[in-house]
Amino acid sequence: MVLDDWQESREAAVIPVKTPFLLSPRFDYDVALNGFFLSADMIGLAWNTQDDYARDVKAFLNFLWHRKRRHALQDWSIDIDTWEQLSSKLPPTPGPVQPVLDDRKRRVASIYVWTRGTNGEHHDAPRPIQAQQPLITQQRWASQITTIYARIIRADPHQHYVDLRKLLDPIADRIAHRIDARDCSALLK
């Protein structure tokens, strides 16, 4: 049904077949943005050239979109109260040894949420929790970040990390949605 509606809308707007188009992150068709692809200069180009232009514009707009999220989250981390609520929802692991759920794990969880929400690399994530620690602790934590982060993102993580991701993914999605809901026109200036 949606596809039929799209076909009808496209035909009503007289958009030629194979003309590229872009959708907003909310899956809206932006008439002004897509007007570029309907210009006389673009319509006269080969379809694969038009497609290349669309991919370049998309890459640039994605860059702006993720930049907006990174800017909004530059000093963000999971606060202590939220971390305590989250960690209390984690089921116990089998055996007598339980995972440590201290500030170090909270820092890695914050980095995971940041990377998921910004599509960034964990090396680029801000580390406000780490910055609040004594210098010797900062240095030790810095050397351990890749190992601990890898445990969260690996394809076959231990059950503890599967459970942790199940709690963190909705937080990342909710934060990204809130940031995306803000007006981003200032980024284009």
CSV table of C-alpha atoms in Angstrom, one decimal:
chain,number,residue,atom,x,y,z
A,1,MET,CA,0.0,0.0,0.0
A,2,VAL,CA,2.8,2.4,0.9
A,3,LEU,CA,4.6,1.6,-2.3
A,4,ASP,CA,1.4,2.2,-4.3
A,5,ASP,CA,1.0,5.6,-2.6
A,6,TRP,CA,4.6,6.5,-3.4
A,7,GLN,CA,4.1,5.5,-7.1
A,8,GLU,CA,1.1,7.7,-7.3
A,9,SER,CA,2.8,10.6,-5.5
A,10,ARG,CA,5.8,10.3,-7.9
A,11,GLU,CA,3.6,10.2,-11.0
A,12,ALA,CA,1.5,13.2,-9.7
A,13,ALA,CA,4.6,15.3,-9.2
A,14,VAL,CA,5.9,14.2,-12.6
A,15,ILE,CA,9.2,12.8,-11.2
A,16,PRO,CA,11.0,10.9,-14.0
A,17,VAL,CA,11.8,7.2,-13.5
A,18,LYS,CA,15.3,6.7,-12.1
A,19,THR,CA,15.5,10.2,-10.7
A,20,PRO,CA,17.3,9.9,-7.4
A,21,PHE,CA,15.7,11.3,-4.2
A,22,LEU,CA,16.6,11.6,-0.6
A,23,LEU,CA,14.5,11.0,2.5
A,24,SER,CA,14.9,12.8,5.8
A,25,PRO,CA,15.9,10.7,8.9
A,26,ARG,CA,12.2,10.7,9.6
A,27,PHE,CA,11.5,9.3,6.1
A,28,ASP,CA,9.9,12.4,4.8
A,29,TYR,CA,10.4,13.5,1.2
A,30,ASP,CA,11.9,17.0,1.2
A,31,VAL,CA,10.6,18.9,-1.9
A,32,ALA,CA,13.2,21.7,-1.7
A,33,LEU,CA,16.2,19.3,-1.2
A,34,ASN,CA,15.0,16.9,-3.9
A,35,GLY,CA,14.3,19.8,-6.3
A,36,PHE,CA,18.1,19.7,-7.0
A,37,PHE,CA,17.6,16.3,-8.7
A,38,LEU,CA,14.8,17.7,-10.8
A,39,SER,CA,16.8,20.6,-12.1
A,40,ALA,CA,17.4,20.7,-15.9
A,41,ASP,CA,21.1,20.2,-15.4
A,42,MET,CA,20.6,17.0,-13.3
A,43,ILE,CA,17.8,15.5,-15.5
A,44,GLY,CA,20.1,15.7,-18.5
A,45,LEU,CA,22.8,13.7,-16.8
A,46,ALA,CA,23.2,9.9,-17.1
A,47,TRP,CA,21.2,8.1,-14.3
A,48,ASN,CA,24.4,6.7,-12.8
A,49,THR,CA,25.9,10.2,-12.5
A,50,GLN,CA,22.7,11.4,-10.9
A,51,ASP,CA,23.0,8.4,-8.5
A,52,ASP,CA,26.6,9.4,-7.7
A,53,TYR,CA,25.4,13.0,-6.9
A,54,ALA,CA,22.7,11.6,-4.6
A,55,ARG,CA,25.2,9.4,-2.8
A,56,ASP,CA,27.5,12.4,-2.3
A,57,VAL,CA,24.7,14.6,-1.0
A,58,LYS,CA,23.5,11.8,1.3
A,59,ALA,CA,27.0,11.3,2.7
A,60,PHE,CA,27.4,15.0,3.5
A,61,LEU,CA,23.9,15.2,5.1
A,62,ASN,CA,24.7,12.1,7.2
A,63,PHE,CA,27.9,13.8,8.3
A,64,LEU,CA,25.9,16.8,9.4
A,65,TRP,CA,23.3,14.7,11.2
A,66,HIS,CA,25.9,12.7,13.1
A,67,ARG,CA,27.9,15.9,13.8
A,68,LYS,CA,24.8,17.3,15.5
A,69,ARG,CA,24.5,14.2,17.7
A,70,ARG,CA,28.2,14.3,18.6
A,71,HIS,CA,28.0,18.0,19.5
A,72,ALA,CA,25.0,17.3,21.7
A,73,LEU,CA,26.7,14.5,23.5
A,74,GLN,CA,30.2,16.0,23.8
A,75,ASP,CA,30.0,16.1,27.6
A,76,TRP,CA,27.4,13.4,28.1
A,77,SER,CA,27.8,10.2,30.2
A,78,ILE,CA,25.4,7.9,32.0
A,79,ASP,CA,24.8,9.6,35.4
A,80,ILE,CA,25.3,7.6,38.6
A,81,ASP,CA,21.6,7.3,39.5
A,82,THR,CA,20.8,6.0,36.0
A,83,TRP,CA,23.7,3.6,36.1
A,84,GLU,CA,22.6,2.2,39.5
A,85,GLN,CA,19.1,1.7,38.1
A,86,LEU,CA,20.5,0.0,35.0
A,87,SER,CA,22.9,-2.2,36.8
A,88,SER,CA,20.2,-3.3,39.3
A,89,LYS,CA,18.3,-4.7,36.3
A,90,LEU,CA,21.2,-6.9,35.2
A,91,PRO,CA,20.6,-10.5,36.1
A,92,PRO,CA,23.3,-12.2,38.1
A,93,THR,CA,25.9,-14.2,36.1
A,94,PRO,CA,26.3,-17.9,36.8
A,95,GLY,CA,28.9,-18.7,39.4
A,96,PRO,CA,30.3,-17.0,42.5
A,97,VAL,CA,32.1,-14.2,40.6
A,98,GLN,CA,29.9,-11.3,39.5
A,99,PRO,CA,30.9,-8.6,37.1
A,100,VAL,CA,32.2,-5.3,38.5
A,101,LEU,CA,29.7,-2.5,37.8
A,102,ASP,CA,31.8,0.5,38.9
A,103,ASP,CA,32.6,3.8,37.2
A,104,ARG,CA,34.9,2.0,34.8
A,105,LYS,CA,32.0,-0.1,33.4
A,106,ARG,CA,29.7,3.0,33.5
A,107,ARG,CA,32.3,4.8,31.4
A,108,VAL,CA,32.4,2.0,28.8
A,109,ALA,CA,28.6,1.8,28.8
A,110,SER,CA,28.5,5.6,28.1
A,111,ILE,CA,31.0,5.2,25.3
A,112,TYR,CA,28.9,2.4,23.8
A,113,VAL,CA,25.8,4.6,23.9
A,114,TRP,CA,27.7,7.4,22.3
A,115,THR,CA,29.1,5.3,19.5
A,116,ARG,CA,25.7,3.8,18.8
A,117,GLY,CA,24.0,7.2,18.8
A,118,THR,CA,26.6,9.0,16.7
A,119,ASN,CA,27.8,6.2,14.5
A,120,GLY,CA,31.3,7.1,15.7
A,121,GLU,CA,34.4,5.2,16.8
A,122,HIS,CA,34.9,4.5,20.5
A,123,HIS,CA,38.3,6.1,20.3
A,124,ASP,CA,36.6,9.4,19.5
A,125,ALA,CA,34.0,9.3,22.3
A,126,PRO,CA,34.2,11.9,25.1
A,127,ARG,CA,35.2,10.5,28.4
A,128,PRO,CA,34.0,12.8,31.1
A,129,ILE,CA,33.9,10.0,33.8
A,130,GLN,CA,37.5,9.1,33.1
A,131,ALA,CA,38.5,12.8,33.2
A,132,GLN,CA,37.2,13.1,36.8
A,133,GLN,CA,39.5,10.3,38.0
A,134,PRO,CA,43.1,10.8,39.3
A,135,LEU,CA,45.8,10.9,36.6
A,136,ILE,CA,47.1,7.3,37.4
A,137,THR,CA,43.5,5.9,37.1
A,138,GLN,CA,43.0,7.8,33.8
A,139,GLN,CA,46.1,6.3,32.4
A,140,ARG,CA,45.1,2.8,33.5
A,141,TRP,CA,41.6,3.1,32.2
A,142,ALA,CA,42.9,4.5,28.9
A,143,SER,CA,44.9,1.4,28.3
A,144,GLN,CA,41.9,-0.9,29.0
A,145,ILE,CA,39.2,0.8,27.0
A,146,THR,CA,39.6,-1.2,23.7
A,147,THR,CA,39.5,-4.5,25.6
A,148,ILE,CA,36.5,-3.7,27.6
A,149,TYR,CA,34.6,-2.0,24.8
A,150,ALA,CA,35.3,-5.1,22.5
A,151,ARG,CA,33.5,-7.3,25.1
A,152,ILE,CA,30.3,-5.3,24.6
A,153,ILE,CA,30.3,-5.1,20.8
A,154,ARG,CA,31.6,-8.6,19.9
A,155,ALA,CA,29.3,-10.9,18.0
A,156,ASP,CA,29.4,-13.6,20.7
A,157,PRO,CA,29.6,-11.7,23.9
A,158,HIS,CA,29.2,-13.2,27.3
A,159,GLN,CA,25.6,-13.2,28.6
A,160,HIS,CA,26.4,-10.3,30.9
A,161,TYR,CA,27.3,-8.0,27.9
A,162,VAL,CA,24.3,-9.2,26.0
A,163,ASP,CA,22.1,-8.2,28.9
A,164,LEU,CA,23.9,-4.9,29.2
A,165,ARG,CA,23.4,-4.1,25.5
A,166,LYS,CA,19.7,-4.8,25.8
A,167,LEU,CA,19.6,-2.1,28.5
A,168,LEU,CA,21.8,0.4,26.7
A,169,ASP,CA,20.4,0.1,23.1
A,170,PRO,CA,17.1,1.7,24.0
A,171,ILE,CA,18.9,4.5,25.8
A,172,ALA,CA,21.0,5.2,22.7
A,173,ASP,CA,18.0,5.2,20.5
A,174,ARG,CA,16.0,7.5,22.8
A,175,ILE,CA,18.8,10.0,23.1
A,176,ALA,CA,19.4,10.0,19.3
A,177,HIS,CA,15.6,10.5,18.7
A,178,ARG,CA,15.6,13.5,21.2
A,179,ILE,CA,18.5,15.1,19.5
A,180,ASP,CA,17.1,14.5,16.0
A,181,ALA,CA,13.8,16.0,17.0
A,182,ARG,CA,15.6,19.4,17.6
A,183,ASP,CA,15.8,21.9,14.8
A,184,CYS,CA,19.0,21.3,12.8
A,185,SER,CA,18.9,24.3,10.6
A,186,ALA,CA,21.7,26.0,12.5
A,187,LEU,CA,24.0,23.3,11.3
A,188,LEU,CA,23.5,24.4,7.7
A,189,LYS,CA,24.6,28.0,8.3
